[in-house]
């Protein structure tokens, strides 16, 4: 099926541990940052977003942290499960550029049983 | 509710051939877009549309044409395929309503893998 490339940075974690996936973004004017999850053979799926005036946002088992000083975004997954194995992308969106969503290159998360 | 449907899932072309990747959504979304995904890279925006009759270029538009005659459909045309267009193509849509108050959260199709020989 459709799959992402083979040369992505990979994070390997033990099932039950917490995972932290990092992303550096480029546009200091971006208003929103979004995390997507892409499983093998599927299109990306929305996980969580955060506005640029926030430092932290929590969802179900996931937390996104934003550090605008160093233009860094992270996704924390608590109690990682085998179903979390996927490629994770961060994306940025600016209100000025309206509908243009710019994606990072992705990180592959492997969960060891 | 089918969401975003892309066809075909797989296609092999020879250099110089033309083809159209189809994309349809049944969520009454105003905004639709096409991305390509290459190994080791994120998704790059090819073209997008903010409503029927309106299209615009993204980051990598060369070699591709689009049209938006209806809200539901947003086909991507390759007029003369080149090996550099070998990629996985994703169509995505969103309501766009939250664009000034929230992130543009896209719903993606399953993708179309295109190989140009």
mmCIF file of C-alpha atoms in Angstrom:
data_model
loop_
_atom_site.group_PDB
_atom_site.id
_atom_site.type_symbol
_atom_site.label_atom_id
_atom_site.label_comp_id
_atom_site.label_asym_id
_atom_site.label_seq_id
_atom_site.Cartn_x
_atom_site.Cartn_y
_atom_site.Cartn_z
ATOM 1 C CA UNK A 1 0.000 0.000 0.000
ATOM 2 C CA UNK A 2 0.964 3.648 0.096
ATOM 3 C CA UNK A 3 3.734 4.164 2.599
ATOM 4 C CA UNK A 4 6.182 6.784 3.641
ATOM 5 C CA UNK A 5 9.843 6.679 2.851
ATOM 6 C CA UNK A 6 12.440 4.392 4.346
ATOM 7 C CA UNK A 7 14.943 7.023 5.413
ATOM 8 C CA UNK A 8 13.099 8.759 8.222
ATOM 9 C CA UNK A 9 14.507 9.328 11.715
ATOM 10 C CA UNK A 10 13.278 6.498 13.902
ATOM 11 C CA UNK A 11 12.345 6.439 17.568
ATOM 12 C CA UNK A 12 12.130 2.993 19.163
ATOM 13 C CA UNK A 13 10.376 2.674 22.532
ATOM 14 C CA UNK A 14 9.246 -0.108 24.802
ATOM 15 C CA UNK A 15 5.519 -0.680 25.075
ATOM 16 C CA UNK A 16 4.225 1.167 28.101
ATOM 17 C CA UNK A 17 6.964 3.789 28.098
ATOM 18 C CA UNK A 18 6.401 7.419 27.198
ATOM 19 C CA UNK A 19 7.441 8.661 23.753
ATOM 20 C CA UNK A 20 8.650 12.121 22.814
ATOM 21 C CA UNK A 21 8.732 13.106 19.165
ATOM 22 C CA UNK A 22 10.400 16.379 18.274
ATOM 23 C CA UNK A 23 9.971 18.828 15.448
ATOM 24 C CA UNK A 24 11.748 22.034 14.488
ATOM 25 C CA UNK A 25 9.671 24.497 12.524
ATOM 26 C CA UNK A 26 10.825 27.286 10.269
ATOM 27 C CA UNK A 27 8.219 30.038 10.162
ATOM 28 C CA UNK A 28 8.091 32.200 13.257
ATOM 29 C CA UNK A 29 4.857 33.707 11.901
ATOM 30 C CA UNK A 30 2.971 30.408 11.964
ATOM 31 C CA UNK A 31 -0.218 30.621 13.961
ATOM 32 C CA UNK A 32 -1.009 26.946 14.418
ATOM 33 C CA UNK A 33 0.914 23.738 14.679
ATOM 34 C CA UNK A 34 -0.604 20.365 14.037
ATOM 35 C CA UNK A 35 0.513 16.790 14.602
ATOM 36 C CA UNK A 36 -0.520 14.060 12.193
ATOM 37 C CA UNK A 37 -0.090 10.295 12.449
ATOM 38 C CA UNK A 38 0.380 8.175 9.338
ATOM 39 C CA UNK A 39 0.029 4.408 9.551
ATOM 40 C CA UNK A 40 1.359 2.180 6.812
ATOM 41 C CA UNK A 41 -0.865 2.228 3.752
ATOM 42 C CA UNK A 42 -3.020 5.085 4.988
ATOM 43 C CA UNK A 43 -3.248 8.817 4.706
ATOM 44 C CA UNK A 44 -2.229 11.074 7.607
ATOM 45 C CA UNK A 45 -4.707 11.436 10.470
ATOM 46 C CA UNK A 46 -5.090 14.465 12.725
ATOM 47 C CA UNK A 47 -3.904 13.999 16.305
ATOM 48 C CA UNK A 48 -3.790 17.377 18.014
ATOM 49 C CA UNK A 49 -3.132 21.042 17.290
ATOM 50 C CA UNK A 50 -1.886 24.009 19.265
ATOM 51 C CA UNK A 51 -2.122 27.742 18.740
ATOM 52 C CA UNK A 52 1.007 29.863 18.749
ATOM 53 C CA UNK A 53 -0.115 31.743 21.887
ATOM 54 C CA UNK A 54 -0.079 28.505 23.878
ATOM 55 C CA UNK A 55 2.821 26.554 25.394
ATOM 56 C CA UNK A 56 1.065 23.282 26.056
ATOM 57 C CA UNK A 57 -2.056 21.423 25.094
ATOM 58 C CA UNK A 58 -3.227 18.025 26.239
ATOM 59 C CA UNK A 59 -5.371 15.437 24.576
ATOM 60 C CA UNK A 60 -6.098 11.823 25.281
ATOM 61 C CA UNK A 61 -2.684 10.270 26.067
ATOM 62 C CA UNK A 62 -0.971 12.975 24.022
ATOM 63 C CA UNK A 63 0.538 16.320 24.950
ATOM 64 C CA UNK A 64 1.967 18.897 22.589
ATOM 65 C CA UNK A 65 4.559 21.397 23.808
ATOM 66 C CA UNK A 66 5.521 24.535 21.923
ATOM 67 C CA UNK A 67 8.717 26.494 22.496
ATOM 68 C CA UNK A 68 8.596 29.560 20.294
ATOM 69 C CA UNK A 69 11.965 30.836 21.473
ATOM 70 C CA UNK A 70 13.784 28.006 19.726
ATOM 71 C CA UNK A 71 10.996 27.183 17.238
ATOM 72 C CA UNK A 72 10.554 23.702 18.614
ATOM 73 C CA UNK A 73 7.480 21.512 18.874
ATOM 74 C CA UNK A 74 7.159 18.175 20.608
ATOM 75 C CA UNK A 75 4.549 15.452 20.859
ATOM 76 C CA UNK A 76 4.484 13.347 23.980
ATOM 77 C CA UNK A 77 2.634 10.049 23.958
ATOM 78 C CA UNK A 78 1.946 8.491 27.344
ATOM 79 C CA UNK A 79 2.002 4.724 27.878
ATOM 80 C CA UNK A 80 2.914 4.003 24.277
ATOM 81 C CA UNK A 81 0.998 1.135 22.708
ATOM 82 C CA UNK A 82 1.714 -1.051 19.650
ATOM 83 C CA UNK A 83 -1.059 0.815 17.817
ATOM 84 C CA UNK A 84 0.986 3.989 18.150
ATOM 85 C CA UNK A 85 3.575 2.639 15.723
ATOM 86 C CA UNK A 86 3.432 4.992 12.744
ATOM 87 C CA UNK A 87 5.134 7.973 11.163
ATOM 88 C CA UNK A 88 4.403 11.276 12.870
ATOM 89 C CA UNK A 89 4.446 14.622 11.089
ATOM 90 C CA UNK A 90 4.299 18.111 12.439
ATOM 91 C CA UNK A 91 2.739 20.789 10.266
ATOM 92 C CA UNK A 92 2.459 24.548 10.515
ATOM 93 C CA UNK A 93 -0.280 26.852 9.353
ATOM 94 C CA UNK A 94 -0.382 30.609 9.122
ATOM 95 C CA UNK A 95 -3.601 32.614 9.085
ATOM 96 C CA UNK A 96 -1.945 34.999 6.615
ATOM 97 C CA UNK A 97 -1.314 32.153 4.173
ATOM 98 C CA UNK A 98 -4.727 30.758 5.067
ATOM 99 C CA UNK A 99 -5.047 27.293 3.657
ATOM 100 C CA UNK A 100 -1.407 26.371 3.159
ATOM 101 C CA UNK A 101 -0.295 23.680 5.552
ATOM 102 C CA UNK A 102 3.473 23.051 5.531
ATOM 103 C CA UNK A 103 4.664 19.646 6.732
ATOM 104 C CA UNK A 104 7.909 18.535 8.347
ATOM 105 C CA UNK A 105 9.741 15.442 7.138
ATOM 106 C CA UNK A 106 8.403 13.054 9.785
ATOM 107 C CA UNK A 107 9.603 10.655 12.487
ATOM 108 C CA UNK A 108 8.938 6.927 12.545
ATOM 109 C CA UNK A 109 7.856 5.550 15.922
ATOM 110 C CA UNK A 110 8.435 1.853 16.545
ATOM 111 C CA UNK A 111 6.926 0.286 19.656
ATOM 112 C CA UNK A 112 8.685 -2.821 20.958
ATOM 113 C CA UNK A 113 6.422 -5.381 22.671
ATOM 114 C CA UNK B 1 -19.665 8.374 5.240
ATOM 115 C CA UNK B 2 -16.799 7.710 2.814
ATOM 116 C CA UNK B 3 -14.715 10.815 3.614
ATOM 117 C CA UNK B 4 -12.061 11.474 0.955
ATOM 118 C CA UNK B 5 -11.868 8.906 -1.852
ATOM 119 C CA UNK B 6 -8.925 8.685 -4.226
ATOM 120 C CA UNK B 7 -8.636 6.612 -7.393
ATOM 121 C CA UNK B 8 -6.677 4.823 -8.643
ATOM 122 C CA UNK B 9 -4.643 3.450 -5.729
ATOM 123 C CA UNK B 10 -1.812 2.396 -8.011
ATOM 124 C CA UNK B 11 -0.783 3.509 -11.493
ATOM 125 C CA UNK B 12 2.220 2.920 -13.734
ATOM 126 C CA UNK B 13 2.851 5.329 -16.593
ATOM 127 C CA UNK B 14 5.419 5.723 -19.301
ATOM 128 C CA UNK B 15 7.224 9.020 -19.695
ATOM 129 C CA UNK B 16 5.098 11.420 -21.698
ATOM 130 C CA UNK B 17 1.763 9.779 -20.956
ATOM 131 C CA UNK B 18 -1.053 11.728 -19.390
ATOM 132 C CA UNK B 19 -3.453 10.739 -16.669
ATOM 133 C CA UNK B 20 -5.834 12.094 -14.050
ATOM 134 C CA UNK B 21 -5.895 11.242 -10.365
ATOM 135 C CA UNK B 22 -9.419 11.484 -9.057
ATOM 136 C CA UNK B 23 -10.418 12.853 -5.660
ATOM 137 C CA UNK B 24 -13.924 13.088 -4.240
ATOM 138 C CA UNK B 25 -15.179 14.065 -0.791
ATOM 139 C CA UNK B 26 -18.679 13.741 0.636
ATOM 140 C CA UNK B 27 -18.282 16.060 3.635
ATOM 141 C CA UNK B 28 -19.308 19.260 1.821
ATOM 142 C CA UNK B 29 -15.854 20.676 2.472
ATOM 143 C CA UNK B 30 -14.989 23.911 0.717
ATOM 144 C CA UNK B 31 -11.240 23.456 0.854
ATOM 145 C CA UNK B 32 -9.435 20.709 -1.075
ATOM 146 C CA UNK B 33 -5.764 20.148 -1.791
ATOM 147 C CA UNK B 34 -3.257 17.796 -3.365
ATOM 148 C CA UNK B 35 0.032 16.794 -1.780
ATOM 149 C CA UNK B 36 2.851 14.569 -2.931
ATOM 150 C CA UNK B 37 4.955 12.495 -0.585
ATOM 151 C CA UNK B 38 8.447 11.358 -1.511
ATOM 152 C CA UNK B 39 10.784 9.018 0.446
ATOM 153 C CA UNK B 40 12.330 10.705 3.453
ATOM 154 C CA UNK B 41 10.294 13.843 2.978
ATOM 155 C CA UNK B 42 7.129 15.285 4.307
ATOM 156 C CA UNK B 43 4.108 16.164 2.231
ATOM 157 C CA UNK B 44 4.491 18.979 -0.256
ATOM 158 C CA UNK B 45 1.527 21.013 -1.449
ATOM 159 C CA UNK B 46 0.906 20.873 -5.212
ATOM 160 C CA UNK B 47 -2.370 22.750 -5.723
ATOM 161 C CA UNK B 48 -5.302 23.735 -3.598
ATOM 162 C CA UNK B 49 -8.829 25.071 -3.955
ATOM 163 C CA UNK B 50 -10.867 27.159 -1.539
ATOM 164 C CA UNK B 51 -14.148 26.492 -3.321
ATOM 165 C CA UNK B 52 -15.768 25.528 -6.610
ATOM 166 C CA UNK B 53 -14.266 27.469 -9.490
ATOM 167 C CA UNK B 54 -11.218 28.607 -7.490
ATOM 168 C CA UNK B 55 -7.770 27.011 -7.593
ATOM 169 C CA UNK B 56 -4.279 28.141 -6.664
ATOM 170 C CA UNK B 57 -0.719 26.879 -6.728
ATOM 171 C CA UNK B 58 1.121 25.355 -3.802
ATOM 172 C CA UNK B 59 4.831 24.684 -3.328
ATOM 173 C CA UNK B 60 5.409 22.316 -6.261
ATOM 174 C CA UNK B 61 2.787 23.009 -8.978
ATOM 175 C CA UNK B 62 4.898 22.491 -12.124
ATOM 176 C CA UNK B 63 3.729 19.613 -14.299
ATOM 177 C CA UNK B 64 0.284 19.424 -12.708
ATOM 178 C CA UNK B 65 -3.099 20.937 -13.486
ATOM 179 C CA UNK B 66 -6.255 21.023 -11.395
ATOM 180 C CA UNK B 67 -9.836 22.152 -11.741
ATOM 181 C CA UNK B 68 -12.726 22.468 -9.307
ATOM 182 C CA UNK B 69 -16.034 22.386 -11.155
ATOM 183 C CA UNK B 70 -17.966 21.002 -8.166
ATOM 184 C CA UNK B 71 -17.564 21.128 -4.401
ATOM 185 C CA UNK B 72 -17.128 17.353 -4.258
ATOM 186 C CA UNK B 73 -14.438 16.725 -6.880
ATOM 187 C CA UNK B 74 -10.869 17.924 -7.288
ATOM 188 C CA UNK B 75 -8.990 15.988 -9.997
ATOM 189 C CA UNK B 76 -5.222 16.272 -10.489
ATOM 190 C CA UNK B 77 -3.962 16.037 -14.069
ATOM 191 C CA UNK B 78 -0.508 15.118 -15.292
ATOM 192 C CA UNK B 79 -0.310 16.249 -18.924
ATOM 193 C CA UNK B 80 3.061 14.687 -19.751
ATOM 194 C CA UNK B 81 4.352 12.418 -17.001
ATOM 195 C CA UNK B 82 8.029 12.500 -16.033
ATOM 196 C CA UNK B 83 10.031 10.108 -13.805
ATOM 197 C CA UNK B 84 10.387 12.957 -11.289
ATOM 198 C CA UNK B 85 6.640 12.691 -10.709
ATOM 199 C CA UNK B 86 6.970 9.196 -9.298
ATOM 200 C CA UNK B 87 5.497 9.632 -5.854
ATOM 201 C CA UNK B 88 2.572 8.949 -3.550
ATOM 202 C CA UNK B 89 -0.179 11.511 -3.988
ATOM 203 C CA UNK B 90 -2.631 12.493 -1.288
ATOM 204 C CA UNK B 91 -5.810 14.463 -1.619
ATOM 205 C CA UNK B 92 -7.121 16.257 1.468
ATOM 206 C CA UNK B 93 -10.092 18.413 2.373
ATOM 207 C CA UNK B 94 -11.318 20.583 5.208
ATOM 208 C CA UNK B 95 -14.282 22.740 6.058
ATOM 209 C CA UNK B 96 -12.010 25.755 6.238
ATOM 210 C CA UNK B 97 -14.494 27.422 8.552
ATOM 211 C CA UNK B 98 -12.079 27.665 11.402
ATOM 212 C CA UNK B 99 -9.312 29.130 9.323
ATOM 213 C CA UNK B 100 -9.306 32.424 11.168
ATOM 214 C CA UNK B 101 -9.970 30.961 14.582
ATOM 215 C CA UNK B 102 -8.393 27.539 14.411
ATOM 216 C CA UNK B 103 -5.988 25.354 12.566
ATOM 217 C CA UNK B 104 -6.774 24.081 9.085
ATOM 218 C CA UNK B 105 -7.373 20.464 10.026
ATOM 219 C CA UNK B 106 -7.273 18.304 6.925
ATOM 220 C CA UNK B 107 -8.926 14.951 6.256
ATOM 221 C CA UNK B 108 -6.750 12.873 3.940
ATOM 222 C CA UNK B 109 -7.525 10.190 1.415
ATOM 223 C CA UNK B 110 -5.655 6.861 1.420
ATOM 224 C CA UNK B 111 -3.275 7.938 -1.329
ATOM 225 C CA UNK B 112 -2.411 7.044 -4.910
ATOM 226 C CA UNK B 113 0.983 5.560 -5.741
ATOM 227 C CA UNK B 114 2.218 6.669 -9.155
ATOM 228 C CA UNK B 115 5.268 5.246 -10.916
ATOM 229 C CA UNK B 116 6.573 6.869 -14.091
ATOM 230 C CA UNK B 117 8.989 4.748 -16.109
#
